[in-house]
Coordinates of N, CA and C in Angstrom, one line a residue:
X946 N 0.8 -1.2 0.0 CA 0.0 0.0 0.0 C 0.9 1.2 0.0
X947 N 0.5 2.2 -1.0 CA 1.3 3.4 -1.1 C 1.0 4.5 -0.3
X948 N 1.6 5.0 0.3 CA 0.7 6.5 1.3 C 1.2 7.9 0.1
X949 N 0.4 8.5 -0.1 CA 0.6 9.7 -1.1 C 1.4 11.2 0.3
X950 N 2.6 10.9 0.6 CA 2.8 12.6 1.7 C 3.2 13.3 0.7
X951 N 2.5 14.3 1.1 CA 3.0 15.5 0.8 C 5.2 15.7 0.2
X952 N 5.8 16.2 -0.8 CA 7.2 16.3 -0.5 C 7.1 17.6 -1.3
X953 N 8.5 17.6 -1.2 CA 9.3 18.8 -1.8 C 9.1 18.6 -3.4
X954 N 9.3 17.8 -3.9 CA 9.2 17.4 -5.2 C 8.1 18.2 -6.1
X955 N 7.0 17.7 -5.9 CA 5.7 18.0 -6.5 C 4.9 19.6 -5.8
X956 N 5.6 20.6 -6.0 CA 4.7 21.5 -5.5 C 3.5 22.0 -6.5
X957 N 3.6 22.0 -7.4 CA 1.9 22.0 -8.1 C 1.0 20.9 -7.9
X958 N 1.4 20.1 -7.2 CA 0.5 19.4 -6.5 C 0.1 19.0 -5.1
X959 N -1.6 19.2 -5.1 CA -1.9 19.0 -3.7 C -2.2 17.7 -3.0
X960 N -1.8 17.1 -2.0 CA -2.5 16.1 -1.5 C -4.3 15.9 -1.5
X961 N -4.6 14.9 -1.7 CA -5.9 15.0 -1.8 C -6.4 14.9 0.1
X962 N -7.8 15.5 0.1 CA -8.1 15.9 1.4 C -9.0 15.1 2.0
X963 N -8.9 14.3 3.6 CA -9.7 13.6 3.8 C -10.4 13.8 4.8
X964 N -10.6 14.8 5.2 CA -12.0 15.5 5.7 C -13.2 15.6 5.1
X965 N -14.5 15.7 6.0 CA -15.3 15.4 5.8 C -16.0 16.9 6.0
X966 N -16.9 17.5 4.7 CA -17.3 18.5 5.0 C -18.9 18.4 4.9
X967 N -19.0 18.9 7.1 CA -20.6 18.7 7.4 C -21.3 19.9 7.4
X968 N -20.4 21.4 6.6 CA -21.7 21.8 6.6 C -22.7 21.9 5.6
X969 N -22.6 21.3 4.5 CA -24.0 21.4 3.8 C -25.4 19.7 4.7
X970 N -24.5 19.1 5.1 CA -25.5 18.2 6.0 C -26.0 18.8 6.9
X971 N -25.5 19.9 7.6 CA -25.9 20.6 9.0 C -26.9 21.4 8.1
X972 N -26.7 22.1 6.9 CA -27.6 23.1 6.5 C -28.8 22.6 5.9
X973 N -29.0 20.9 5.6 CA -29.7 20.5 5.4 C -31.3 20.2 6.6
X974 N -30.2 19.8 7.6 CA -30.9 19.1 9.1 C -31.7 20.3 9.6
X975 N -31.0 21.9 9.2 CA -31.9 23.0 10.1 C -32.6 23.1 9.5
X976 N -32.8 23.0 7.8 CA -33.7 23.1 6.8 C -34.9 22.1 7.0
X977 N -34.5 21.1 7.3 CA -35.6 19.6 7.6 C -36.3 20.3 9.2
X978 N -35.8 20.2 10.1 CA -36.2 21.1 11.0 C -37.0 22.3 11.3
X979 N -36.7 22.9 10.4 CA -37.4 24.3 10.6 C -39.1 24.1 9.7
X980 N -39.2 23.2 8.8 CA -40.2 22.4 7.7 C -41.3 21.8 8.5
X981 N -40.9 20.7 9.9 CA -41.6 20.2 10.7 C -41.7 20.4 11.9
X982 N -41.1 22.2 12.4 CA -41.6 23.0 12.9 C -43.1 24.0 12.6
X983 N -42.7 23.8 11.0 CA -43.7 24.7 10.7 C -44.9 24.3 10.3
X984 N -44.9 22.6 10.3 CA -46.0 21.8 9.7 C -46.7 21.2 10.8
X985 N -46.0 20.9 12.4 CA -46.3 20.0 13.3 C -47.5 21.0 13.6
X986 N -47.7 21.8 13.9 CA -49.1 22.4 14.5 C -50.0 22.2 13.5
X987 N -49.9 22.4 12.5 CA -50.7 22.2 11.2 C -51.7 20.9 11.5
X988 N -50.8 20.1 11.6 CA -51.6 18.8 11.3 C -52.3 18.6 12.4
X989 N -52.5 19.2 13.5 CA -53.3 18.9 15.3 C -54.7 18.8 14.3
X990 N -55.8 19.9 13.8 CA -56.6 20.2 13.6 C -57.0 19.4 12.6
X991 N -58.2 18.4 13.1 CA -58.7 17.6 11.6 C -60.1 18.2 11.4
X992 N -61.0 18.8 11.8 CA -61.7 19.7 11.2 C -61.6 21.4 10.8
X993 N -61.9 22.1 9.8 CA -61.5 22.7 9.7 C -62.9 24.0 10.5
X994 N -62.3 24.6 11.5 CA -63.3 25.7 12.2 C -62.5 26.7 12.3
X995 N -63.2 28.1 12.8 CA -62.7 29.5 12.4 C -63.2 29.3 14.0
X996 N -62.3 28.8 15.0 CA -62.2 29.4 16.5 C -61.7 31.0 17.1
X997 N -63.1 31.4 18.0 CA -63.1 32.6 18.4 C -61.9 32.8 19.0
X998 N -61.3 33.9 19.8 CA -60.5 34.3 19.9 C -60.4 34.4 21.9
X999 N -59.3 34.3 22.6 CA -59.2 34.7 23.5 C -57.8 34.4 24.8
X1000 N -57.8 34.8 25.8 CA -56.8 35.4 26.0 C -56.1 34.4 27.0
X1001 N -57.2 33.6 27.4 CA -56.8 31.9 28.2 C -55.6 31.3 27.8
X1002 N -54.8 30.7 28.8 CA -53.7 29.7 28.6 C -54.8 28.4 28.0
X1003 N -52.9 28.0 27.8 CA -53.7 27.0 27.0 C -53.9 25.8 28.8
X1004 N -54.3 24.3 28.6 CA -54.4 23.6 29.7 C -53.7 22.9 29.8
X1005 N -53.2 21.8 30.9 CA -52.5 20.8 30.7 C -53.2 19.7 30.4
X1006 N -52.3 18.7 30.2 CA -53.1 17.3 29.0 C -52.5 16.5 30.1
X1007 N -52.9 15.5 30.2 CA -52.4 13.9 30.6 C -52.5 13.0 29.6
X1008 N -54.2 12.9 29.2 CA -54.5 11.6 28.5 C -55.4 12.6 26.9
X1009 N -55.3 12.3 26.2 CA -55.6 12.5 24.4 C -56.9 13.0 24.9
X1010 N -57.9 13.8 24.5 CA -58.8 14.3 24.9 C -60.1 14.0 23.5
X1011 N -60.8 13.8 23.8 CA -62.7 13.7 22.9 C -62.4 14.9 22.0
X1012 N -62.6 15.1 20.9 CA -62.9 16.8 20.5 C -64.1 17.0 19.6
X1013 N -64.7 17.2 19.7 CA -66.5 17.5 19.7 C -66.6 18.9 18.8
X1014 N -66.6 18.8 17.7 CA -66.6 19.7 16.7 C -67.8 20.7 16.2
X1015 N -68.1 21.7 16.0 CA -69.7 21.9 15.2 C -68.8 23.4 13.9
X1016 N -69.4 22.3 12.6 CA -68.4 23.7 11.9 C -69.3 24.7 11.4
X1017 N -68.8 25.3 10.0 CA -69.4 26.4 9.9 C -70.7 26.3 9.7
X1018 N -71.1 25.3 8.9 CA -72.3 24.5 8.5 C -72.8 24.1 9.8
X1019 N -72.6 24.1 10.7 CA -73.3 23.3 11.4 C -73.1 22.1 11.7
X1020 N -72.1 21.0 11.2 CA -72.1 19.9 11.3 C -71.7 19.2 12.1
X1021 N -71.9 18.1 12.5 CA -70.9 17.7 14.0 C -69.7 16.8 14.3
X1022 N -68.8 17.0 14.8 CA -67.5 16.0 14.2 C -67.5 15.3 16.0
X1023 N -67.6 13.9 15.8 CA -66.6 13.4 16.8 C -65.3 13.4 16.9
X1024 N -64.2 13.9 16.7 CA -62.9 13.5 16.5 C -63.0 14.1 15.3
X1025 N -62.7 13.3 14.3 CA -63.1 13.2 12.6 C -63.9 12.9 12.1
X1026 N -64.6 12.2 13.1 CA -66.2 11.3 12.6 C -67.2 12.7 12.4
X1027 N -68.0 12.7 11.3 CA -69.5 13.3 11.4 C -70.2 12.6 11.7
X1028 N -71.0 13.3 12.6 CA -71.9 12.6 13.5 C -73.7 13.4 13.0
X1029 N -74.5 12.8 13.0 CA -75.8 13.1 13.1 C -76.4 14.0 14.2
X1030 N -77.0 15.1 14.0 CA -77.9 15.1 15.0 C -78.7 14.0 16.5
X1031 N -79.5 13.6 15.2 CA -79.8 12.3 16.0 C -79.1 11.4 16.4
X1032 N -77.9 10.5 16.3 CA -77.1 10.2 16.8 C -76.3 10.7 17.3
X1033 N -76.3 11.7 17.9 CA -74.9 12.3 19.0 C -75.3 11.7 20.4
X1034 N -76.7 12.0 21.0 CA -77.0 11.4 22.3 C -76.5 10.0 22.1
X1035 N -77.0 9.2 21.7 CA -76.3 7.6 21.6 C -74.8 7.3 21.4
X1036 N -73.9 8.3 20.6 CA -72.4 8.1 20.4 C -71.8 8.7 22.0
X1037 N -72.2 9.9 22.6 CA -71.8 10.2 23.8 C -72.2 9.4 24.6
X1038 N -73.7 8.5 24.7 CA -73.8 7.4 25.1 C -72.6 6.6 25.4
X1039 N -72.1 6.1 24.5 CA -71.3 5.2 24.2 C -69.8 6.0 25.1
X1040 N -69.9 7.1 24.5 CA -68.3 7.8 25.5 C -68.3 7.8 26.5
X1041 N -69.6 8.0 27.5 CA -69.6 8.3 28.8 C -69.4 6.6 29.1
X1042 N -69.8 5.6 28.6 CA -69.9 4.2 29.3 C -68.8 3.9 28.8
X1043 N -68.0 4.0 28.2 CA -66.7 3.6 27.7 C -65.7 3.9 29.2
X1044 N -65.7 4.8 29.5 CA -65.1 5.7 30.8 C -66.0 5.6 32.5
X1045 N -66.8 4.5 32.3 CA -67.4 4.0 33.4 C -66.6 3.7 35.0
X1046 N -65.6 2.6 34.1 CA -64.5 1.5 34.9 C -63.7 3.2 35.4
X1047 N -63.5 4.5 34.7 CA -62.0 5.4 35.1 C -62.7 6.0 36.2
X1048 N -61.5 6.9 36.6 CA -62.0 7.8 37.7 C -62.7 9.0 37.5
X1049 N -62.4 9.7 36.4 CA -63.3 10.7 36.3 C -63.3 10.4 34.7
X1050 N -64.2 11.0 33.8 CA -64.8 11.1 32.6 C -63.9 11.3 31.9
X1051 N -63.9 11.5 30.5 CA -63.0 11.8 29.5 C -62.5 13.7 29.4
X1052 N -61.8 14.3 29.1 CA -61.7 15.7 28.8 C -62.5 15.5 27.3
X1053 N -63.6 16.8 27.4 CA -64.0 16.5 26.0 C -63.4 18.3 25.7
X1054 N -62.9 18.3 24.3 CA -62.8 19.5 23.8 C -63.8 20.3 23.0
X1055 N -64.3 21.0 23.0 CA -65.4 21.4 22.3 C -65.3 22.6 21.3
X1056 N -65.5 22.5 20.2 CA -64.6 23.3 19.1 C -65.2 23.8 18.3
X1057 N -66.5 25.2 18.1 CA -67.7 25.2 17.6 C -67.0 26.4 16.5
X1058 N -67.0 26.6 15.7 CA -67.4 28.1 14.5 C -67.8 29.1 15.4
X1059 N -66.7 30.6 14.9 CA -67.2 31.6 15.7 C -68.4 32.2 14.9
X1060 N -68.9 31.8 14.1 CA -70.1 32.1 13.1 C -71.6 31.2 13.5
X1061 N -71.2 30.4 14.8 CA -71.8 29.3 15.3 C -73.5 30.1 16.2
X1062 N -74.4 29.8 16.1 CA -75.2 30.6 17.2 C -75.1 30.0 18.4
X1063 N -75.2 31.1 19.6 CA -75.0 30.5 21.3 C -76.0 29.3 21.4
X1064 N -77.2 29.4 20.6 CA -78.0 28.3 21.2 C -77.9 27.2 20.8
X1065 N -77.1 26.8 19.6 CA -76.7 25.9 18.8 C -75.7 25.1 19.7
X1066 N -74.3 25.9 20.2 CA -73.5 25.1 21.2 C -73.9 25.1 22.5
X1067 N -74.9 25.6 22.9 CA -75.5 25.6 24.3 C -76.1 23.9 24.0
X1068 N -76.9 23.9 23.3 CA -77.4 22.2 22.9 C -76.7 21.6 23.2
X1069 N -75.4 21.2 22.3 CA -74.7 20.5 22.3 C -74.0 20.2 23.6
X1070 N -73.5 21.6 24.4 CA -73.2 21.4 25.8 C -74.3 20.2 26.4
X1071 N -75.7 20.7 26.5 CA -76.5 20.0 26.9 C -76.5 18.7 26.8
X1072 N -76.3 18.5 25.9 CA -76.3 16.9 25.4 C -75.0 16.1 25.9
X1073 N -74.0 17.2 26.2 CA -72.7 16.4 26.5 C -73.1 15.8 28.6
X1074 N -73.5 17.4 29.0 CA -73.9 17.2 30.8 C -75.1 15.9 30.5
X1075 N -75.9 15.7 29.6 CA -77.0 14.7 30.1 C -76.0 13.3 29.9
X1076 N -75.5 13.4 29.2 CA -74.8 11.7 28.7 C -73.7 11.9 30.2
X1077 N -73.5 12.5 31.3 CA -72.5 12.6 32.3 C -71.1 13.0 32.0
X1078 N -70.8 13.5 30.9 CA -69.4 14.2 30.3 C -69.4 15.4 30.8
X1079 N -68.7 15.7 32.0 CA -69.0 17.1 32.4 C -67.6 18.0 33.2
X1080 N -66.6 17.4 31.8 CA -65.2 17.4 32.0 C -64.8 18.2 30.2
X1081 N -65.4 19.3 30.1 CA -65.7 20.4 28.8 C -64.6 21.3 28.9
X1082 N -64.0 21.4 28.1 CA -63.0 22.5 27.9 C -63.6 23.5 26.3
X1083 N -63.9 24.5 25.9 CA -63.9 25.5 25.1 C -62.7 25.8 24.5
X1084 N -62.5 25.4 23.2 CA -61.2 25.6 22.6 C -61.4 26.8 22.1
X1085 N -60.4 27.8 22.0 CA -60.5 28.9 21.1 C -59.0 28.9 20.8
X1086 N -58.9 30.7 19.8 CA -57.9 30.6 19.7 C -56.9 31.3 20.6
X1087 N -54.9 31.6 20.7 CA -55.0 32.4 21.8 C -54.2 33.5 21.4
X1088 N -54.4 34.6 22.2 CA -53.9 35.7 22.2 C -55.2 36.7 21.6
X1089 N -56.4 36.2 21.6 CA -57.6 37.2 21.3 C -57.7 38.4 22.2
X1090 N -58.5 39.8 21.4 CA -58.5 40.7 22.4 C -60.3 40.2 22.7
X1091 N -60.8 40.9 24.0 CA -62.1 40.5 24.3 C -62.6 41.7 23.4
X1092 N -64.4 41.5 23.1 CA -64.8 42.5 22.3 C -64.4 43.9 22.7
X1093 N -64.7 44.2 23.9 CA -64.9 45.3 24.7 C -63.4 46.0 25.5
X1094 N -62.3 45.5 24.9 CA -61.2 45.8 25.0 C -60.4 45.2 26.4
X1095 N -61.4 44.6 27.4 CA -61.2 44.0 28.3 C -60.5 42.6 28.2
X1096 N -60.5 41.9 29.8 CA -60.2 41.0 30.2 C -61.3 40.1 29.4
X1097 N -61.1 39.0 28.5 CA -62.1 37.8 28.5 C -62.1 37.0 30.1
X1098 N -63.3 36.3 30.3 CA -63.5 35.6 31.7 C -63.7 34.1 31.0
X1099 N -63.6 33.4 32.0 CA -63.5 31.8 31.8 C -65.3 31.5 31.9

């Protein structure tokens, strides 16, 4: 095996170099990073709603939470699932007895259109307290001002 050193001899020639150059891999990794920074929130939301505005932290999570949708239409999402009218009492049915054996109920998130009428999600509230789900959080969005230039209240 031949070793190529460097000599006196050959000065128009350079040894070939065996370092490894990481920064176009590093410039790649901030690039891949900064991509699924900017996509990870993206993908939380599987129905698409125009949530009001307001000034609330966000909560802490333990366990994956219910998210109970009504969009601009009106329509109702379990999770992803559209749900019926008339079948919502019987699918909450089903959630509250699913959560029988735990200690307390599911967190349900509740995610309505700010285009939504109050009596519309007031129902649906309703329907969540009769099936015994009475573990509701109001999603919005954050950093809203209140109409009135004030403090929003919980």
């Amino acid at each position: 095996m031949a070793v190529n050193l460097p000599s006196g001899r050959g000065r128009g020639r350079r040894a070939p170099m065996a370092d490894i150059n990481v920064t176009p891999l590093v410039d790649v990794m901030l690039v891949l990073l900064i991509i699924f920074m900017v996509t990870a929130p993206l993908l939380t939301a599987g129905v698409p709603v125009n949530l009001p505005d307001s000034r609330a932290k966000a909560l802490d999570q333990e366990k994956q939470p219910i998210e109970l949708s009504i969009d601009e239409q009106g329509r109702l999402f379990i999770d992803k699932d559209e749900v019926n009218e008339g079948d919502l009492p019987a699918r909450l049915d089903a959630i509250a007895n699913k959560a029988v054996g735990a200690d307390q109920p599911p967190q349900i998130y509740l995610r309505a259109d700010r285009g939504q009428n109050y009596g519309r999600v007031a129902n649906v509230m309703g329907e969540l307290s009769r099936a015994g789900l009475t573990r509701i959080a109001l999603v919005t969005n954050a950093g809203g001002e209140a109409a009135d230039g004030g403090t929003a209240g919980r």
